[in-house]
Every structure is written in C-alpha cells, then in structure tokens.
Amino acid sequence: MPTRKTTTRKKTTSAKMKARPAPAIRRTENPIELPEGMWERISRKAYELWEQRGRQDGNALQDWLEAEEIVMEEIHESRE
C-alpha cells in the first residue's frame, strides 16, 4: 500500500499581520465636560438596564451606551 508523504509549511507573517504601533491618543486641552449630574444619571440608568436584564454580567459597555442614549434623549425632549 503506498504511503502519502506529508509536508508541513512554515507559516509566514504577511505585511498586514505584522504588529503595528498603536495610534497616538490626541488629548485636547479643554475636554468636553458633562452637564452637572449627567454621569450619575447615566450610571443609574445603566444599573436599571442591568437589573432589567436579570443582572447578567458581560454587557456593561452596552448597558452604559444604551443608558447614555436614553438620558440624552430625555434631556433633548425636556428642552423642546
């Protein structure tokens, strides 16, 4: 019975896969400041969303972003 010869290929790193330096973070001298109490409102709303989802971990960022959207919408509606 003939046997098959197996060869192994050495993996080469393409130019796209080479490590790239991280982009420099540009900081402004005057960062945008949130209105008074905004951080707390977003934090409370994110906590509420976490509780509504059954206190499942792993979605903190999504909860925060959704809470930001809800709070911003509430502020926008109150100004109309």
mmCIF file of N, CA, C and O in Angstrom:
data_model
loop_
_atom_site.group_PDB
_atom_site.id
_atom_site.type_symbol
_atom_site.label_atom_id
_atom_site.label_comp_id
_atom_site.label_asym_id
_atom_site.label_seq_id
_atom_site.Cartn_x
_atom_site.Cartn_y
_atom_site.Cartn_z
ATOM 1 N N MET A 1 0.843 -1.167 0.000
ATOM 2 C CA MET A 1 0.000 0.000 0.000
ATOM 3 C C MET A 1 0.895 1.239 0.000
ATOM 4 O O MET A 1 1.762 1.374 0.845
ATOM 5 N N PRO A 2 0.670 2.184 -0.938
ATOM 6 C CA PRO A 2 1.526 3.372 -0.993
ATOM 7 C C PRO A 2 1.241 4.303 0.180
ATOM 8 O O PRO A 2 0.116 4.421 0.629
ATOM 9 N N THR A 3 2.259 4.954 0.651
ATOM 10 C CA THR A 3 2.092 5.918 1.747
ATOM 11 C C THR A 3 2.171 7.325 1.183
ATOM 12 O O THR A 3 2.859 7.583 0.208
ATOM 13 N N ARG A 4 1.413 8.190 1.813
ATOM 14 C CA ARG A 4 1.408 9.584 1.397
ATOM 15 C C ARG A 4 2.446 10.362 2.178
ATOM 16 O O ARG A 4 2.560 10.214 3.389
ATOM 17 N N LYS A 5 3.182 11.137 1.471
ATOM 18 C CA LYS A 5 4.183 11.964 2.122
ATOM 19 C C LYS A 5 3.509 13.275 2.549
ATOM 20 O O LYS A 5 2.840 13.915 1.755
ATOM 21 N N THR A 6 3.659 13.620 3.785
ATOM 22 C CA THR A 6 3.071 14.871 4.260
ATOM 23 C C THR A 6 4.171 15.887 4.460
ATOM 24 O O THR A 6 5.266 15.558 4.907
ATOM 25 N N THR A 7 3.840 17.083 4.096
ATOM 26 C CA THR A 7 4.807 18.169 4.303
ATOM 27 C C THR A 7 4.161 19.226 5.182
ATOM 28 O O THR A 7 2.951 19.412 5.164
ATOM 29 N N THR A 8 4.973 19.874 5.915
ATOM 30 C CA THR A 8 4.464 20.967 6.736
ATOM 31 C C THR A 8 4.981 22.264 6.167
ATOM 32 O O THR A 8 6.125 22.355 5.722
ATOM 33 N N ARG A 9 4.126 23.236 6.152
ATOM 34 C CA ARG A 9 4.512 24.551 5.663
ATOM 35 C C ARG A 9 4.813 25.460 6.833
ATOM 36 O O ARG A 9 4.108 25.449 7.828
ATOM 37 N N LYS A 10 5.846 26.216 6.662
ATOM 38 C CA LYS A 10 6.179 27.202 7.672
ATOM 39 C C LYS A 10 5.273 28.409 7.454
ATOM 40 O O LYS A 10 5.157 28.910 6.339
ATOM 41 N N LYS A 11 4.598 28.834 8.496
ATOM 42 C CA LYS A 11 3.715 29.997 8.390
ATOM 43 C C LYS A 11 4.559 31.257 8.350
ATOM 44 O O LYS A 11 5.460 31.437 9.154
ATOM 45 N N THR A 12 4.237 32.074 7.392
ATOM 46 C CA THR A 12 4.939 33.351 7.301
ATOM 47 C C THR A 12 3.978 34.459 7.658
ATOM 48 O O THR A 12 2.782 34.363 7.424
ATOM 49 N N THR A 13 4.521 35.500 8.201
ATOM 50 C CA THR A 13 3.702 36.643 8.595
ATOM 51 C C THR A 13 3.650 37.615 7.436
ATOM 52 O O THR A 13 4.680 38.057 6.941
ATOM 53 N N SER A 14 2.451 37.916 6.999
ATOM 54 C CA SER A 14 2.311 38.878 5.914
ATOM 55 C C SER A 14 2.476 40.284 6.456
ATOM 56 O O SER A 14 2.444 40.519 7.660
ATOM 57 N N ALA A 15 2.637 41.211 5.560
ATOM 58 C CA ALA A 15 2.798 42.615 5.958
ATOM 59 C C ALA A 15 1.592 43.103 6.742
ATOM 60 O O ALA A 15 1.715 43.913 7.647
ATOM 61 N N LYS A 16 0.407 42.607 6.393
ATOM 62 C CA LYS A 16 -0.810 43.037 7.079
ATOM 63 C C LYS A 16 -0.860 42.540 8.510
ATOM 64 O O LYS A 16 -1.476 43.147 9.360
ATOM 65 N N MET A 17 -0.248 41.396 8.771
ATOM 66 C CA MET A 17 -0.354 40.798 10.086
ATOM 67 C C MET A 17 0.751 41.248 11.042
ATOM 68 O O MET A 17 0.724 40.921 12.209
ATOM 69 N N LYS A 18 1.735 41.978 10.538
ATOM 70 C CA LYS A 18 2.808 42.437 11.419
ATOM 71 C C LYS A 18 2.252 43.417 12.434
ATOM 72 O O LYS A 18 1.305 44.129 12.175
ATOM 73 N N ALA A 19 2.865 43.446 13.577
ATOM 74 C CA ALA A 19 2.410 44.339 14.647
ATOM 75 C C ALA A 19 2.556 45.782 14.197
ATOM 76 O O ALA A 19 3.577 46.175 13.656
ATOM 77 N N ARG A 20 1.515 46.523 14.405
ATOM 78 C CA ARG A 20 1.526 47.946 14.071
ATOM 79 C C ARG A 20 1.570 48.734 15.370
ATOM 80 O O ARG A 20 0.972 48.337 16.355
ATOM 81 N N PRO A 21 2.249 49.858 15.346
ATOM 82 C CA PRO A 21 2.258 50.676 16.560
ATOM 83 C C PRO A 21 0.865 51.231 16.816
ATOM 84 O O PRO A 21 0.112 51.516 15.887
ATOM 85 N N ALA A 22 0.528 51.350 18.078
ATOM 86 C CA ALA A 22 -0.784 51.887 18.449
ATOM 87 C C ALA A 22 -0.840 53.359 18.067
ATOM 88 O O ALA A 22 0.153 54.072 18.187
ATOM 89 N N PRO A 23 -2.002 53.812 17.583
ATOM 90 C CA PRO A 23 -2.104 55.226 17.232
ATOM 91 C C PRO A 23 -1.975 56.098 18.476
ATOM 92 O O PRO A 23 -2.402 55.714 19.561
ATOM 93 N N ALA A 24 -1.381 57.237 18.296
ATOM 94 C CA ALA A 24 -1.221 58.164 19.410
ATOM 95 C C ALA A 24 -2.577 58.738 19.792
ATOM 96 O O ALA A 24 -3.397 59.044 18.926
ATOM 97 N N ILE A 25 -2.826 58.842 21.068
ATOM 98 C CA ILE A 25 -4.083 59.411 21.552
ATOM 99 C C ILE A 25 -3.899 60.912 21.656
ATOM 100 O O ILE A 25 -2.986 61.394 22.320
ATOM 101 N N ARG A 26 -4.750 61.612 20.958
ATOM 102 C CA ARG A 26 -4.660 63.062 20.985
ATOM 103 C C ARG A 26 -5.589 63.599 22.048
ATOM 104 O O ARG A 26 -6.776 63.367 22.026
ATOM 105 N N ARG A 27 -5.036 64.281 22.986
ATOM 106 C CA ARG A 27 -5.824 64.848 24.074
ATOM 107 C C ARG A 27 -6.003 66.337 23.822
ATOM 108 O O ARG A 27 -5.074 67.011 23.427
ATOM 109 N N THR A 28 -7.210 66.792 24.072
ATOM 110 C CA THR A 28 -7.457 68.216 23.913
ATOM 111 C C THR A 28 -7.199 68.918 25.241
ATOM 112 O O THR A 28 -7.298 68.317 26.307
ATOM 113 N N GLU A 29 -6.887 70.170 25.140
ATOM 114 C CA GLU A 29 -6.628 70.923 26.357
ATOM 115 C C GLU A 29 -7.898 71.128 27.166
ATOM 116 O O GLU A 29 -7.870 71.143 28.380
ATOM 117 N N ASN A 30 -9.005 71.302 26.488
ATOM 118 C CA ASN A 30 -10.290 71.531 27.156
ATOM 119 C C ASN A 30 -11.242 70.392 26.808
ATOM 120 O O ASN A 30 -11.993 70.481 25.844
ATOM 121 N N PRO A 31 -11.204 69.308 27.568
ATOM 122 C CA PRO A 31 -12.104 68.189 27.255
ATOM 123 C C PRO A 31 -13.562 68.593 27.445
ATOM 124 O O PRO A 31 -13.881 69.513 28.196
ATOM 125 N N ILE A 32 -14.434 67.891 26.751
ATOM 126 C CA ILE A 32 -15.866 68.156 26.866
ATOM 127 C C ILE A 32 -16.309 67.732 28.259
ATOM 128 O O ILE A 32 -16.005 66.631 28.708
ATOM 129 N N GLU A 33 -17.009 68.595 28.917
ATOM 130 C CA GLU A 33 -17.500 68.281 30.256
ATOM 131 C C GLU A 33 -18.990 67.983 30.188
ATOM 132 O O GLU A 33 -19.730 68.650 29.479
ATOM 133 N N LEU A 34 -19.386 66.986 30.961
ATOM 134 C CA LEU A 34 -20.796 66.622 31.013
ATOM 135 C C LEU A 34 -21.524 67.605 31.922
ATOM 136 O O LEU A 34 -20.962 68.091 32.899
ATOM 137 N N PRO A 35 -22.780 67.886 31.597
ATOM 138 C CA PRO A 35 -23.565 68.745 32.494
ATOM 139 C C PRO A 35 -23.638 68.145 33.896
ATOM 140 O O PRO A 35 -23.506 66.931 34.072
ATOM 141 N N GLU A 36 -23.853 68.988 34.852
ATOM 142 C CA GLU A 36 -23.927 68.581 36.256
ATOM 143 C C GLU A 36 -24.902 67.417 36.444
ATOM 144 O O GLU A 36 -26.045 67.475 36.009
ATOM 145 N N GLY A 37 -24.446 66.345 37.077
ATOM 146 C CA GLY A 37 -25.298 65.213 37.399
ATOM 147 C C GLY A 37 -25.500 64.212 36.270
ATOM 148 O O GLY A 37 -26.140 63.174 36.464
ATOM 149 N N MET A 38 -24.946 64.490 35.088
ATOM 150 C CA MET A 38 -25.149 63.599 33.934
ATOM 151 C C MET A 38 -24.534 62.219 34.170
ATOM 152 O O MET A 38 -25.142 61.200 33.874
ATOM 153 N N TRP A 39 -23.320 62.185 34.704
ATOM 154 C CA TRP A 39 -22.638 60.912 34.973
ATOM 155 C C TRP A 39 -23.485 60.035 35.886
ATOM 156 O O TRP A 39 -23.655 58.844 35.644
ATOM 157 N N GLU A 40 -24.036 60.639 36.929
ATOM 158 C CA GLU A 40 -24.851 59.877 37.880
ATOM 159 C C GLU A 40 -26.127 59.362 37.225
ATOM 160 O O GLU A 40 -26.545 58.232 37.479
ATOM 161 N N ARG A 41 -26.762 60.193 36.399
ATOM 162 C CA ARG A 41 -27.991 59.762 35.711
ATOM 163 C C ARG A 41 -27.718 58.581 34.793
ATOM 164 O O ARG A 41 -28.484 57.606 34.768
ATOM 165 N N ILE A 42 -26.634 58.656 34.049
ATOM 166 C CA ILE A 42 -26.283 57.567 33.131
ATOM 167 C C ILE A 42 -25.955 56.311 33.933
ATOM 168 O O ILE A 42 -26.393 55.208 33.584
ATOM 169 N N SER A 43 -25.226 56.476 35.017
ATOM 170 C CA SER A 43 -24.857 55.340 35.863
ATOM 171 C C SER A 43 -26.097 54.642 36.426
ATOM 172 O O SER A 43 -26.197 53.415 36.412
ATOM 173 N N ARG A 44 -27.044 55.442 36.928
ATOM 174 C CA ARG A 44 -28.283 54.856 37.475
ATOM 175 C C ARG A 44 -29.079 54.127 36.391
ATOM 176 O O ARG A 44 -29.605 53.039 36.613
ATOM 177 N N LYS A 45 -29.158 54.738 35.189
ATOM 178 C CA LYS A 45 -29.909 54.122 34.092
ATOM 179 C C LYS A 45 -29.231 52.824 33.648
ATOM 180 O O LYS A 45 -29.900 51.819 33.401
ATOM 181 N N ALA A 46 -27.907 52.812 33.578
ATOM 182 C CA ALA A 46 -27.183 51.590 33.199
ATOM 183 C C ALA A 46 -27.430 50.486 34.225
ATOM 184 O O ALA A 46 -27.600 49.315 33.872
ATOM 185 N N TYR A 47 -27.471 50.866 35.501
ATOM 186 C CA TYR A 47 -27.752 49.896 36.561
ATOM 187 C C TYR A 47 -29.169 49.338 36.406
ATOM 188 O O TYR A 47 -29.387 48.133 36.542
ATOM 189 N N GLU A 48 -30.116 50.210 36.090
ATOM 190 C CA GLU A 48 -31.502 49.766 35.873
ATOM 191 C C GLU A 48 -31.564 48.773 34.709
ATOM 192 O O GLU A 48 -32.256 47.749 34.801
ATOM 193 N N LEU A 49 -30.867 49.065 33.630
ATOM 194 C CA LEU A 49 -30.860 48.161 32.471
ATOM 195 C C LEU A 49 -30.256 46.816 32.843
ATOM 196 O O LEU A 49 -30.744 45.760 32.413
ATOM 197 N N TRP A 50 -29.191 46.846 33.637
ATOM 198 C CA TRP A 50 -28.560 45.609 34.095
ATOM 199 C C TRP A 50 -29.538 44.790 34.929
ATOM 200 O O TRP A 50 -29.647 43.573 34.767
ATOM 201 N N GLU A 51 -30.274 45.456 35.812
ATOM 202 C CA GLU A 51 -31.262 44.759 36.634
ATOM 203 C C GLU A 51 -32.394 44.187 35.785
ATOM 204 O O GLU A 51 -32.837 43.065 35.996
ATOM 205 N N GLN A 52 -32.864 44.965 34.805
ATOM 206 C CA GLN A 52 -33.948 44.506 33.925
ATOM 207 C C GLN A 52 -33.537 43.269 33.135
ATOM 208 O O GLN A 52 -34.369 42.438 32.799
ATOM 209 N N ARG A 53 -32.251 43.137 32.835
ATOM 210 C CA ARG A 53 -31.753 42.004 32.075
ATOM 211 C C ARG A 53 -31.479 40.802 32.976
ATOM 212 O O ARG A 53 -30.968 39.777 32.550
ATOM 213 N N GLY A 54 -31.820 40.914 34.237
ATOM 214 C CA GLY A 54 -31.626 39.782 35.150
ATOM 215 C C GLY A 54 -30.249 39.742 35.770
ATOM 216 O O GLY A 54 -29.777 38.681 36.160
ATOM 217 N N ARG A 55 -29.609 40.891 35.844
ATOM 218 C CA ARG A 55 -28.290 41.023 36.459
ATOM 219 C C ARG A 55 -27.235 40.130 35.816
ATOM 220 O O ARG A 55 -26.331 39.633 36.483
ATOM 221 N N GLN A 56 -27.346 39.952 34.503
ATOM 222 C CA GLN A 56 -26.356 39.174 33.766
ATOM 223 C C GLN A 56 -25.114 40.025 33.546
ATOM 224 O O GLN A 56 -25.203 41.160 33.113
ATOM 225 N N ASP A 57 -23.955 39.445 33.813
ATOM 226 C CA ASP A 57 -22.704 40.145 33.573
ATOM 227 C C ASP A 57 -22.317 40.019 32.109
ATOM 228 O O ASP A 57 -22.834 39.179 31.378
ATOM 229 N N GLY A 58 -21.390 40.868 31.701
ATOM 230 C CA GLY A 58 -20.847 40.774 30.350
ATOM 231 C C GLY A 58 -21.381 41.803 29.376
ATOM 232 O O GLY A 58 -20.981 41.805 28.220
ATOM 233 N N ASN A 59 -22.273 42.667 29.811
ATOM 234 C CA ASN A 59 -22.843 43.665 28.903
ATOM 235 C C ASN A 59 -22.742 45.082 29.457
ATOM 236 O O ASN A 59 -23.540 45.941 29.114
ATOM 237 N N ALA A 60 -21.762 45.321 30.289
ATOM 238 C CA ALA A 60 -21.645 46.620 30.947
ATOM 239 C C ALA A 60 -21.499 47.763 29.950
ATOM 240 O O ALA A 60 -22.157 48.799 30.079
ATOM 241 N N LEU A 61 -20.673 47.578 28.939
ATOM 242 C CA LEU A 61 -20.482 48.645 27.956
ATOM 243 C C LEU A 61 -21.771 48.906 27.196
ATOM 244 O O LEU A 61 -22.166 50.056 27.001
ATOM 245 N N GLN A 62 -22.433 47.847 26.775
ATOM 246 C CA GLN A 62 -23.691 48.012 26.048
ATOM 247 C C GLN A 62 -24.735 48.706 26.923
ATOM 248 O O GLN A 62 -25.461 49.588 26.458
ATOM 249 N N ASP A 63 -24.807 48.337 28.197
ATOM 250 C CA ASP A 63 -25.736 48.992 29.126
ATOM 251 C C ASP A 63 -25.409 50.474 29.249
ATOM 252 O O ASP A 63 -26.303 51.316 29.255
ATOM 253 N N TRP A 64 -24.118 50.791 29.354
ATOM 254 C CA TRP A 64 -23.712 52.190 29.508
ATOM 255 C C TRP A 64 -24.091 52.993 28.263
ATOM 256 O O TRP A 64 -24.648 54.083 28.362
ATOM 257 N N LEU A 65 -23.789 52.447 27.090
ATOM 258 C CA LEU A 65 -24.084 53.169 25.849
ATOM 259 C C LEU A 65 -25.584 53.355 25.659
ATOM 260 O O LEU A 65 -26.033 54.428 25.233
ATOM 261 N N GLU A 66 -26.347 52.341 25.995
ATOM 262 C CA GLU A 66 -27.804 52.451 25.900
ATOM 263 C C GLU A 66 -28.321 53.474 26.909
ATOM 264 O O GLU A 66 -29.208 54.274 26.599
ATOM 265 N N ALA A 67 -27.754 53.473 28.098
ATOM 266 C CA ALA A 67 -28.152 54.434 29.126
ATOM 267 C C ALA A 67 -27.826 55.857 28.683
ATOM 268 O O ALA A 67 -28.632 56.774 28.883
ATOM 269 N N GLU A 68 -26.661 56.055 28.072
ATOM 270 C CA GLU A 68 -26.303 57.380 27.546
ATOM 271 C C GLU A 68 -27.342 57.860 26.544
ATOM 272 O O GLU A 68 -27.779 59.004 26.585
ATOM 273 N N GLU A 69 -27.701 56.959 25.642
ATOM 274 C CA GLU A 69 -28.682 57.311 24.612
ATOM 275 C C GLU A 69 -30.020 57.699 25.238
ATOM 276 O O GLU A 69 -30.628 58.692 24.859
ATOM 277 N N ILE A 70 -30.473 56.933 26.212
ATOM 278 C CA ILE A 70 -31.754 57.202 26.873
ATOM 279 C C ILE A 70 -31.712 58.535 27.609
ATOM 280 O O ILE A 70 -32.625 59.356 27.477
ATOM 281 N N VAL A 71 -30.646 58.769 28.357
ATOM 282 C CA VAL A 71 -30.529 60.013 29.128
ATOM 283 C C VAL A 71 -30.446 61.212 28.196
ATOM 284 O O VAL A 71 -31.102 62.238 28.426
ATOM 285 N N MET A 72 -29.659 61.103 27.126
ATOM 286 C CA MET A 72 -29.547 62.212 26.165
ATOM 287 C C MET A 72 -30.899 62.509 25.517
ATOM 288 O O MET A 72 -31.255 63.667 25.319
ATOM 289 N N GLU A 73 -31.632 61.452 25.203
ATOM 290 C CA GLU A 73 -32.956 61.625 24.605
ATOM 291 C C GLU A 73 -33.896 62.323 25.588
ATOM 292 O O GLU A 73 -34.655 63.213 25.210
ATOM 293 N N GLU A 74 -33.844 61.921 26.858
ATOM 294 C CA GLU A 74 -34.675 62.568 27.880
ATOM 295 C C GLU A 74 -34.344 64.056 27.992
ATOM 296 O O GLU A 74 -35.244 64.895 28.083
ATOM 297 N N ILE A 75 -33.068 64.373 27.972
ATOM 298 C CA ILE A 75 -32.645 65.776 28.060
ATOM 299 C C ILE A 75 -33.121 66.540 26.841
ATOM 300 O O ILE A 75 -33.645 67.657 26.954
ATOM 301 N N HIS A 76 -32.965 65.957 25.683
ATOM 302 C CA HIS A 76 -33.385 66.607 24.444
ATOM 303 C C HIS A 76 -34.889 66.872 24.451
ATOM 304 O O HIS A 76 -35.341 67.958 24.088
ATOM 305 N N GLU A 77 -35.653 65.873 24.868
ATOM 306 C CA GLU A 77 -37.114 66.035 24.917
ATOM 307 C C GLU A 77 -37.547 67.090 25.921
ATOM 308 O O GLU A 77 -38.509 67.818 25.693
ATOM 309 N N SER A 78 -36.825 67.195 27.027
ATOM 310 C CA SER A 78 -37.204 68.175 28.041
ATOM 311 C C SER A 78 -36.897 69.600 27.585
ATOM 312 O O SER A 78 -37.507 70.555 28.086
ATOM 313 N N ARG A 79 -36.003 69.771 26.637
ATOM 314 C CA ARG A 79 -35.665 71.099 26.137
ATOM 315 C C ARG A 79 -36.579 71.575 25.024
ATOM 316 O O ARG A 79 -36.510 72.719 24.626
ATOM 317 N N GLU A 80 -37.398 70.680 24.498
ATOM 318 C CA GLU A 80 -38.303 71.064 23.398
ATOM 319 C C GLU A 80 -39.511 71.791 23.913
ATOM 320 O O GLU A 80 -39.975 71.769 24.947
#
